[in-house]
Every structure is written in C-alpha cells, then in structure tokens.
PDB file of N, CA and C in Angstrom:
ATOM      1  N   UNK R 515       0.823 -13.601 -12.440  1.00 62.00           N
ATOM      2  CA  UNK R 515       0.845 -14.881 -13.396  1.00 62.00           C
ATOM      3  C   UNK R 515       0.991 -16.241 -12.661  1.00 62.00           C
ATOM      4  N   UNK R 516       1.236 -15.659 -11.021  1.00 71.00           N
ATOM      5  CA  UNK R 516       0.975 -17.354 -10.289  1.00 71.00           C
ATOM      6  C   UNK R 516       2.429 -18.299 -10.515  1.00 71.00           C
ATOM      7  N   UNK R 517       3.298 -17.152 -10.834  1.00 82.00           N
ATOM      8  CA  UNK R 517       4.630 -18.254 -11.203  1.00 82.00           C
ATOM      9  C   UNK R 517       4.347 -18.903 -12.428  1.00 82.00           C
ATOM     10  N   UNK R 518       3.884 -18.686 -13.171  1.00 89.00           N
ATOM     11  CA  UNK R 518       3.884 -19.922 -14.458  1.00 89.00           C
ATOM     12  C   UNK R 518       4.177 -19.297 -15.374  1.00 89.00           C
ATOM     13  N   UNK R 519       4.319 -18.072 -15.388  1.00 92.00           N
ATOM     14  CA  UNK R 519       4.448 -17.230 -16.715  1.00 92.00           C
ATOM     15  C   UNK R 519       3.459 -16.612 -17.678  1.00 92.00           C
ATOM     16  N   UNK R 520       3.356 -15.630 -18.218  1.00 90.00           N
ATOM     17  CA  UNK R 520       2.194 -15.466 -19.006  1.00 90.00           C
ATOM     18  C   UNK R 520       2.136 -15.773 -20.585  1.00 90.00           C
ATOM     19  N   UNK R 521       1.194 -16.435 -20.624  1.00 91.00           N
ATOM     20  CA  UNK R 521       1.014 -17.080 -22.192  1.00 91.00           C
ATOM     21  C   UNK R 521       1.328 -15.868 -23.625  1.00 91.00           C
ATOM     22  N   UNK R 522       1.919 -16.276 -24.585  1.00 91.00           N
ATOM     23  CA  UNK R 522       2.214 -15.472 -25.495  1.00 91.00           C
ATOM     24  C   UNK R 522       1.302 -14.725 -26.478  1.00 91.00           C
ATOM     25  N   UNK R 523      -0.264 -15.308 -26.282  1.00 89.00           N
ATOM     26  CA  UNK R 523      -1.527 -15.042 -27.014  1.00 89.00           C
ATOM     27  C   UNK R 523      -1.632 -13.002 -26.159  1.00 89.00           C
ATOM     28  N   UNK R 524      -1.442 -13.675 -24.673  1.00 87.00           N
ATOM     29  CA  UNK R 524      -1.956 -12.327 -23.809  1.00 87.00           C
ATOM     30  C   UNK R 524      -0.696 -11.514 -23.887  1.00 87.00           C
ATOM     31  N   UNK R 525       0.306 -11.540 -24.292  1.00 91.00           N
ATOM     32  CA  UNK R 525       1.940 -10.363 -24.447  1.00 91.00           C
ATOM     33  C   UNK R 525       0.827  -9.031 -25.243  1.00 91.00           C
ATOM     34  N   UNK R 526       0.634  -8.857 -26.215  1.00 90.00           N
ATOM     35  CA  UNK R 526       0.336  -7.680 -26.894  1.00 90.00           C
ATOM     36  C   UNK R 526      -0.547  -6.837 -25.992  1.00 90.00           C
ATOM     37  N   UNK R 527      -1.611  -7.446 -25.237  1.00 87.00           N
ATOM     38  CA  UNK R 527      -2.183  -6.195 -24.152  1.00 87.00           C
ATOM     39  C   UNK R 527      -1.880  -5.941 -22.716  1.00 87.00           C
ATOM     40  N   UNK R 528      -1.065  -6.753 -22.321  1.00 86.00           N
ATOM     41  CA  UNK R 528      -0.247  -7.029 -21.128  1.00 86.00           C
ATOM     42  C   UNK R 528      -0.649  -5.911 -20.465  1.00 86.00           C
ATOM     43  N   UNK R 529      -0.106  -4.510 -20.664  1.00 88.00           N
ATOM     44  CA  UNK R 529      -0.173  -3.588 -20.316  1.00 88.00           C
ATOM     45  C   UNK R 529      -1.403  -2.361 -20.446  1.00 88.00           C
ATOM     46  N   UNK R 530      -2.038  -2.692 -21.414  1.00 86.00           N
ATOM     47  CA  UNK R 530      -2.786  -1.576 -22.014  1.00 86.00           C
ATOM     48  C   UNK R 530      -4.063  -1.266 -21.022  1.00 86.00           C
ATOM     49  N   UNK R 531      -4.280   0.225 -20.920  1.00 79.00           N
ATOM     50  CA  UNK R 531      -5.478   0.115 -19.803  1.00 79.00           C
ATOM     51  C   UNK R 531      -6.716  -0.650 -20.433  1.00 79.00           C
ATOM     52  N   UNK R 532      -7.367  -0.577 -18.988  1.00 66.00           N
ATOM     53  CA  UNK R 532      -8.724  -1.415 -19.034  1.00 66.00           C
ATOM     54  C   UNK R 532      -8.238  -2.934 -19.762  1.00 66.00           C
ATOM     55  N   UNK R 533      -7.214  -3.715 -19.558  1.00 61.00           N
ATOM     56  CA  UNK R 533      -7.400  -4.799 -20.581  1.00 61.00           C
ATOM     57  C   UNK R 533      -7.127  -5.890 -19.358  1.00 61.00           C
ATOM     58  N   UNK R 534      -7.487  -6.888 -19.449  1.00 57.00           N
ATOM     59  CA  UNK R 534      -7.767  -8.253 -18.667  1.00 57.00           C
ATOM     60  C   UNK R 534      -7.489  -9.677 -19.009  1.00 57.00           C
ATOM     61  N   UNK R 535      -6.931 -10.145 -18.674  1.00 55.00           N
ATOM     62  CA  UNK R 535      -7.235 -11.658 -18.792  1.00 55.00           C
ATOM     63  C   UNK R 535      -8.279 -12.541 -18.288  1.00 55.00           C
ATOM     64  N   UNK R 536      -8.882 -11.662 -17.230  1.00 53.00           N
ATOM     65  CA  UNK R 536      -9.621 -12.586 -16.548  1.00 53.00           C
ATOM     66  C   UNK R 536     -11.123 -12.898 -17.003  1.00 53.00           C
ATOM     67  N   UNK R 537     -11.550 -11.665 -18.135  1.00 57.00           N
ATOM     68  CA  UNK R 537     -12.536 -12.081 -18.216  1.00 57.00           C
ATOM     69  C   UNK R 537     -12.729 -11.861 -19.826  1.00 57.00           C
ATOM     70  N   UNK R 538     -13.349 -12.748 -20.286  1.00 62.00           N
ATOM     71  CA  UNK R 538     -13.659 -13.137 -21.928  1.00 62.00           C
ATOM     72  C   UNK R 538     -14.928 -12.997 -22.021  1.00 62.00           C
ATOM     73  N   UNK R 539     -16.090 -13.088 -20.905  1.00 70.00           N
ATOM     74  CA  UNK R 539     -17.524 -13.012 -21.257  1.00 70.00           C
ATOM     75  C   UNK R 539     -18.088 -12.547 -19.987  1.00 70.00           C
ATOM     76  N   UNK R 540     -19.284 -11.406 -20.143  1.00 70.00           N
ATOM     77  CA  UNK R 540     -19.933 -11.022 -18.778  1.00 70.00           C
ATOM     78  C   UNK R 540     -19.666 -12.024 -17.784  1.00 70.00           C
ATOM     79  N   UNK R 541     -20.283 -13.095 -18.076  1.00 71.00           N
ATOM     80  CA  UNK R 541     -20.709 -14.154 -16.487  1.00 71.00           C
ATOM     81  C   UNK R 541     -19.447 -14.542 -16.310  1.00 71.00           C
ATOM     82  N   UNK R 542     -18.182 -14.162 -16.720  1.00 60.00           N
ATOM     83  CA  UNK R 542     -16.997 -14.261 -15.596  1.00 60.00           C
ATOM     84  C   UNK R 542     -16.961 -13.754 -14.539  1.00 60.00           C
ATOM     85  N   UNK R 543     -17.449 -12.278 -14.486  1.00 61.00           N
ATOM     86  CA  UNK R 543     -17.810 -11.421 -13.488  1.00 61.00           C
ATOM     87  C   UNK R 543     -18.082 -11.976 -12.297  1.00 61.00           C
ATOM     88  N   UNK R 544     -19.207 -13.148 -12.141  1.00 68.00           N
ATOM     89  CA  UNK R 544     -19.799 -13.623 -11.244  1.00 68.00           C
ATOM     90  C   UNK R 544     -18.872 -14.910 -10.482  1.00 68.00           C
ATOM     91  N   UNK R 545     -17.558 -15.165 -11.522  1.00 68.00           N
ATOM     92  CA  UNK R 545     -16.580 -16.283 -10.986  1.00 68.00           C
ATOM     93  C   UNK R 545     -15.167 -15.488 -10.198  1.00 68.00           C
ATOM     94  N   UNK R 546     -15.353 -14.754 -10.403  1.00 61.00           N
ATOM     95  CA  UNK R 546     -13.788 -13.791 -10.034  1.00 61.00           C
ATOM     96  C   UNK R 546     -13.480 -14.173  -8.472  1.00 61.00           C
ATOM     97  N   UNK R 547     -12.288 -14.576  -8.684  1.00 60.00           N
ATOM     98  CA  UNK R 547     -11.593 -14.821  -7.280  1.00 60.00           C
ATOM     99  C   UNK R 547     -11.173 -13.627  -6.649  1.00 60.00           C
ATOM    100  N   UNK R 548     -10.314 -12.769  -7.026  1.00 58.00           N
ATOM    101  CA  UNK R 548      -9.458 -11.779  -6.694  1.00 58.00           C
ATOM    102  C   UNK R 548      -9.970 -10.631  -7.474  1.00 58.00           C
ATOM    103  N   UNK R 549      -9.233  -9.551  -7.112  1.00 53.00           N
ATOM    104  CA  UNK R 549      -9.773  -8.281  -7.741  1.00 53.00           C
ATOM    105  C   UNK R 549      -8.133  -7.286  -8.046  1.00 53.00           C
ATOM    106  N   UNK R 550      -7.345  -8.223  -8.594  1.00 53.00           N
ATOM    107  CA  UNK R 550      -5.977  -7.787  -8.882  1.00 53.00           C
ATOM    108  C   UNK R 550      -5.994  -7.758 -10.799  1.00 53.00           C
ATOM    109  N   UNK R 551      -6.134  -6.554 -11.049  1.00 53.00           N
ATOM    110  CA  UNK R 551      -6.383  -6.628 -12.435  1.00 53.00           C
ATOM    111  C   UNK R 551      -4.567  -6.047 -12.850  1.00 53.00           C
ATOM    112  N   UNK R 552      -3.895  -7.055 -13.656  1.00 61.00           N
ATOM    113  CA  UNK R 552      -2.788  -6.599 -14.167  1.00 61.00           C
ATOM    114  C   UNK R 552      -2.435  -5.913 -15.196  1.00 61.00           C
ATOM    115  N   UNK R 553      -3.137  -5.978 -15.489  1.00 60.00           N
ATOM    116  CA  UNK R 553      -3.702  -4.747 -16.849  1.00 60.00           C
ATOM    117  C   UNK R 553      -3.282  -3.222 -16.327  1.00 60.00           C
ATOM    118  N   UNK R 554      -4.066  -3.241 -15.054  1.00 74.00           N
ATOM    119  CA  UNK R 554      -3.951  -2.044 -14.341  1.00 74.00           C
ATOM    120  C   UNK R 554      -3.013  -1.649 -13.852  1.00 74.00           C
ATOM    121  N   UNK R 555      -2.404  -2.187 -13.474  1.00 84.00           N
ATOM    122  CA  UNK R 555      -0.869  -2.293 -12.506  1.00 84.00           C
ATOM    123  C   UNK R 555      -0.032  -1.805 -13.722  1.00 84.00           C
ATOM    124  N   UNK R 556       0.389  -2.771 -14.398  1.00 88.00           N
ATOM    125  CA  UNK R 556       1.176  -2.184 -15.421  1.00 88.00           C
ATOM    126  C   UNK R 556       0.972  -1.619 -16.022  1.00 88.00           C
ATOM    127  N   UNK R 557       0.081  -0.882 -16.873  1.00 87.00           N
ATOM    128  CA  UNK R 557      -0.203   0.118 -17.342  1.00 87.00           C
ATOM    129  C   UNK R 557      -0.026   1.666 -16.614  1.00 87.00           C
ATOM    130  N   UNK R 558      -0.557   1.534 -15.065  1.00 89.00           N
ATOM    131  CA  UNK R 558       0.121   2.769 -14.592  1.00 89.00           C
ATOM    132  C   UNK R 558       1.971   2.951 -14.306  1.00 89.00           C
ATOM    133  N   UNK R 559       2.604   1.474 -14.343  1.00 90.00           N
ATOM    134  CA  UNK R 559       3.925   1.594 -14.368  1.00 90.00           C
ATOM    135  C   UNK R 559       4.664   1.583 -15.455  1.00 90.00           C
ATOM    136  N   UNK R 560       4.336   1.695 -16.542  1.00 92.00           N
ATOM    137  CA  UNK R 560       4.602   1.910 -17.843  1.00 92.00           C
ATOM    138  C   UNK R 560       4.141   3.421 -17.791  1.00 92.00           C
ATOM    139  N   UNK R 561       3.242   3.884 -17.530  1.00 92.00           N
ATOM    140  CA  UNK R 561       2.801   5.476 -17.751  1.00 92.00           C
ATOM    141  C   UNK R 561       3.921   6.334 -16.618  1.00 92.00           C
ATOM    142  N   UNK R 562       4.703   5.834 -16.161  1.00 93.00           N
ATOM    143  CA  UNK R 562       5.531   6.491 -14.831  1.00 93.00           C
ATOM    144  C   UNK R 562       6.970   5.989 -14.788  1.00 93.00           C
ATOM    145  N   UNK R 563       7.417   5.039 -15.634  1.00 93.00           N
ATOM    146  CA  UNK R 563       8.846   4.550 -15.603  1.00 93.00           C
ATOM    147  C   UNK R 563       8.810   4.289 -16.769  1.00 93.00           C
ATOM    148  N   UNK R 564      10.058   3.376 -17.279  1.00 94.00           N
ATOM    149  CA  UNK R 564      10.765   2.198 -17.961  1.00 94.00           C
ATOM    150  C   UNK R 564      10.357   1.459 -17.881  1.00 94.00           C
ATOM    151  N   UNK R 565       9.215   0.607 -18.458  1.00 93.00           N
ATOM    152  CA  UNK R 565       8.678  -0.518 -17.992  1.00 93.00           C
ATOM    153  C   UNK R 565       9.357  -1.694 -19.158  1.00 93.00           C
ATOM    154  N   UNK R 566       9.650  -2.955 -17.885  1.00 95.00           N
ATOM    155  CA  UNK R 566      10.272  -3.708 -19.068  1.00 95.00           C
ATOM    156  C   UNK R 566      10.053  -5.206 -18.321  1.00 95.00           C
ATOM    157  N   UNK R 567       9.425  -5.898 -18.834  1.00 94.00           N
ATOM    158  CA  UNK R 567       9.257  -7.401 -18.288  1.00 94.00           C
ATOM    159  C   UNK R 567       9.932  -8.571 -19.342  1.00 94.00           C
ATOM    160  N   UNK R 568       9.833  -9.385 -18.286  1.00 96.00           N
ATOM    161  CA  UNK R 568      10.585 -10.995 -19.589  1.00 96.00           C
ATOM    162  C   UNK R 568       9.278 -11.933 -18.479  1.00 96.00           C
ATOM    163  N   UNK R 569       9.032 -12.934 -19.355  1.00 95.00           N
ATOM    164  CA  UNK R 569       8.368 -13.954 -19.110  1.00 95.00           C
ATOM    165  C   UNK R 569       8.531 -15.201 -20.194  1.00 95.00           C
ATOM    166  N   UNK R 570       8.081 -16.268 -19.231  1.00 96.00           N
ATOM    167  CA  UNK R 570       8.148 -17.669 -20.102  1.00 96.00           C
ATOM    168  C   UNK R 570       7.113 -18.819 -19.254  1.00 96.00           C
ATOM    169  N   UNK R 571       6.206 -19.389 -20.284  1.00 96.00           N
ATOM    170  CA  UNK R 571       5.739 -20.692 -19.283  1.00 96.00           C
ATOM    171  C   UNK R 571       6.206 -21.705 -19.705  1.00 96.00           C
ATOM    172  N   UNK R 572       5.433 -22.920 -19.110  1.00 96.00           N
ATOM    173  CA  UNK R 572       6.294 -24.196 -19.214  1.00 96.00           C
ATOM    174  C   UNK R 572       5.840 -24.847 -20.633  1.00 96.00           C
ATOM    175  N   UNK R 573       5.039 -24.122 -21.465  1.00 96.00           N
ATOM    176  CA  UNK R 573       5.064 -24.800 -22.705  1.00 96.00           C
ATOM    177  C   UNK R 573       5.738 -24.000 -23.501  1.00 96.00           C
ATOM    178  N   UNK R 574       6.501 -22.906 -23.808  1.00 94.00           N
ATOM    179  CA  UNK R 574       7.284 -21.980 -24.518  1.00 94.00           C
ATOM    180  C   UNK R 574       8.547 -22.885 -24.414  1.00 94.00           C
ATOM    181  N   UNK R 575       9.363 -22.702 -25.243  1.00 94.00           N
ATOM    182  CA  UNK R 575      10.609 -23.211 -25.497  1.00 94.00           C
ATOM    183  C   UNK R 575      11.473 -21.836 -25.119  1.00 94.00           C
ATOM    184  N   UNK R 576      10.778 -20.704 -25.642  1.00 95.00           N
ATOM    185  CA  UNK R 576      11.784 -19.488 -24.907  1.00 95.00           C
ATOM    186  C   UNK R 576      10.829 -18.595 -24.637  1.00 95.00           C
ATOM    187  N   UNK R 577      11.160 -17.539 -23.709  1.00 96.00           N
ATOM    188  CA  UNK R 577      10.442 -16.618 -22.965  1.00 96.00           C
ATOM    189  C   UNK R 577      10.813 -15.192 -24.047  1.00 96.00           C
ATOM    190  N   UNK R 578      10.161 -14.252 -23.671  1.00 97.00           N
ATOM    191  CA  UNK R 578      10.042 -13.242 -24.009  1.00 97.00           C
ATOM    192  C   UNK R 578      10.244 -12.406 -23.411  1.00 97.00           C
ATOM    193  N   UNK R 579      11.483 -10.963 -23.646  1.00 97.00           N
ATOM    194  CA  UNK R 579      11.635  -9.646 -23.105  1.00 97.00           C
ATOM    195  C   UNK R 579      10.463  -8.790 -23.577  1.00 97.00           C
ATOM    196  N   UNK R 580       9.988  -8.421 -22.843  1.00 97.00           N
ATOM    197  CA  UNK R 580       9.199  -6.870 -23.442  1.00 97.00           C
ATOM    198  C   UNK R 580       9.907  -5.546 -22.990  1.00 97.00           C
ATOM    199  N   UNK R 581       9.699  -4.742 -23.827  1.00 97.00           N
ATOM    200  CA  UNK R 581       9.611  -2.908 -23.195  1.00 97.00           C
ATOM    201  C   UNK R 581       8.450  -2.418 -23.834  1.00 97.00           C
ATOM    202  N   UNK R 582       8.023  -1.678 -23.089  1.00 95.00           N
ATOM    203  CA  UNK R 582       6.737  -0.766 -23.096  1.00 95.00           C
ATOM    204  C   UNK R 582       6.870   0.891 -23.609  1.00 95.00           C
ATOM    205  N   UNK R 583       5.642   1.050 -24.482  1.00 95.00           N
ATOM    206  CA  UNK R 583       5.427   2.186 -24.389  1.00 95.00           C
ATOM    207  C   UNK R 583       4.500   3.273 -23.330  1.00 95.00           C
ATOM    208  N   UNK R 584       4.734   4.431 -22.937  1.00 95.00           N
ATOM    209  CA  UNK R 584       4.320   4.860 -21.679  1.00 95.00           C
ATOM    210  C   UNK R 584       2.617   4.768 -21.697  1.00 95.00           C
ATOM    211  N   UNK R 585       2.311   4.713 -23.075  1.00 93.00           N
ATOM    212  CA  UNK R 585       0.795   4.238 -23.442  1.00 93.00           C
ATOM    213  C   UNK R 585       0.306   2.638 -22.927  1.00 93.00           C
ATOM    214  N   UNK R 586       1.353   1.852 -22.439  1.00 92.00           N
ATOM    215  CA  UNK R 586       1.424   0.674 -22.162  1.00 92.00           C
ATOM    216  C   UNK R 586       1.227  -0.310 -23.223  1.00 92.00           C
ATOM    217  N   UNK R 587       1.316   0.091 -24.601  1.00 94.00           N
ATOM    218  CA  UNK R 587       1.619  -0.839 -25.851  1.00 94.00           C
ATOM    219  C   UNK R 587       2.973  -1.206 -25.936  1.00 94.00           C
ATOM    220  N   UNK R 588       3.101  -2.718 -26.800  1.00 96.00           N
ATOM    221  CA  UNK R 588       4.486  -3.332 -26.727  1.00 96.00           C
ATOM    222  C   UNK R 588       5.079  -2.354 -27.900  1.00 96.00           C
ATOM    223  N   UNK R 589       6.682  -2.022 -26.850  1.00 97.00           N
ATOM    224  CA  UNK R 589       7.499  -1.149 -28.383  1.00 97.00           C
ATOM    225  C   UNK R 589       8.484  -2.308 -28.364  1.00 97.00           C
ATOM    226  N   UNK R 590       8.904  -3.348 -27.957  1.00 97.00           N
ATOM    227  CA  UNK R 590       9.563  -4.245 -28.335  1.00 97.00           C
ATOM    228  C   UNK R 590       9.347  -5.435 -27.746  1.00 97.00           C
ATOM    229  N   UNK R 591       9.705  -7.127 -28.711  1.00 96.00           N
ATOM    230  CA  UNK R 591       9.175  -8.721 -28.036  1.00 96.00           C
ATOM    231  C   UNK R 591      10.663  -8.991 -28.621  1.00 96.00           C
ATOM    232  N   UNK R 592      11.872  -9.306 -28.079  1.00 97.00           N
ATOM    233  CA  UNK R 592      13.110 -10.109 -28.294  1.00 97.00           C
ATOM    234  C   UNK R 592      13.070 -11.677 -27.526  1.00 97.00           C
ATOM    235  N   UNK R 593      13.121 -12.883 -28.213  1.00 97.00           N
ATOM    236  CA  UNK R 593      13.104 -14.098 -27.594  1.00 97.00           C
ATOM    237  C   UNK R 593      13.855 -13.728 -26.345  1.00 97.00           C
ATOM    238  N   UNK R 594      13.931 -14.681 -25.087  1.00 95.00           N
ATOM    239  CA  UNK R 594      14.920 -14.422 -24.505  1.00 95.00           C
ATOM    240  C   UNK R 594      15.296 -15.838 -23.793  1.00 95.00           C
ATOM    241  N   UNK R 595      16.433 -16.636 -23.469  1.00 96.00           N
ATOM    242  CA  UNK R 595      15.912 -17.971 -22.626  1.00 96.00           C
ATOM    243  C   UNK R 595      16.228 -17.398 -20.868  1.00 96.00           C
ATOM    244  N   UNK R 596      15.159 -17.948 -20.510  1.00 96.00           N
ATOM    245  CA  UNK R 596      14.723 -17.990 -19.058  1.00 96.00           C
ATOM    246  C   UNK R 596      14.133 -19.085 -17.978  1.00 96.00           C
ATOM    247  N   UNK R 597      14.178 -18.682 -16.891  1.00 96.00           N
ATOM    248  CA  UNK R 597      13.601 -19.955 -16.374  1.00 96.00           C
ATOM    249  C   UNK R 597      11.789 -19.695 -16.619  1.00 96.00           C
ATOM    250  N   UNK R 598      10.854 -20.570 -16.087  1.00 96.00           N
ATOM    251  CA  UNK R 598       9.445 -20.326 -16.105  1.00 96.00           C
ATOM    252  C   UNK R 598       8.707 -19.357 -15.206  1.00 96.00           C
ATOM    253  N   UNK R 599       7.969 -18.324 -15.387  1.00 93.00           N
ATOM    254  CA  UNK R 599       7.878 -16.777 -14.583  1.00 93.00           C
ATOM    255  C   UNK R 599       7.879 -15.724 -15.404  1.00 93.00           C
ATOM    256  N   UNK R 600       7.390 -14.920 -14.556  1.00 91.00           N
ATOM    257  CA  UNK R 600       7.603 -13.269 -14.775  1.00 91.00           C
ATOM    258  C   UNK R 600       8.034 -12.447 -14.137  1.00 91.00           C
ATOM    259  N   UNK R 601       8.768 -11.482 -14.861  1.00 92.00           N
ATOM    260  CA  UNK R 601       9.836 -10.670 -13.556  1.00 92.00           C
ATOM    261  C   UNK R 601       9.849  -9.164 -14.438  1.00 92.00           C
ATOM    262  N   UNK R 602       9.564  -8.457 -13.327  1.00 90.00           N
ATOM    263  CA  UNK R 602       9.223  -7.174 -13.749  1.00 90.00           C
ATOM    264  C   UNK R 602       9.572  -6.184 -13.280  1.00 90.00           C
ATOM    265  N   UNK R 603      10.704  -5.244 -14.349  1.00 90.00           N
ATOM    266  CA  UNK R 603      11.571  -3.820 -13.666  1.00 90.00           C
ATOM    267  C   UNK R 603      11.592  -2.863 -14.702  1.00 90.00           C
TER     268      UNK R 603
END
C-alpha cells in the first residue's frame, strides 16, 4: 500500500488467491512497474497462520481491522481508530 492504506473497496478480495488491484484490464499488464502481488503473499500467510490486518487511508475517517479464513476470505471486519497505513500480523 506504499504507506497510504488499502481502500475499503479492495478489502473483500485483499487476501484471495490470484487477486490483485494492479490489473483491471488486459492492457494493464504492459504498465506494471513491480511484480509483487499483495494478494498472493497475503493468501499464503492466511493459509499458514491466523492472519490479521489493519488499514486506513487518508480519505477514511476510521480504519478497519480484518481477520481471515485459511482460504483468504475475510472472516471479520471491525472499525478501528488508527493512523494512515497498513499493518499485518
């Protein structure tokens, strides 16, 4: 998230396998500047641990704390007071 937090619209699929916010059309492949896919990493962590994540963007008044199923699906989502950015544990 480059320290800017993850938009609420991206949270439902954030840790699902083979999901990425970098691509919305086939032509986006040509514009990629990095090969790190957040969803793949978070999905692996969810499969191997009790993954939790908290995030807030500058445009959001509150952030969210998320917990995940082993599949990467969001298990729980609660409002959270926190600074802008994302933390994974």
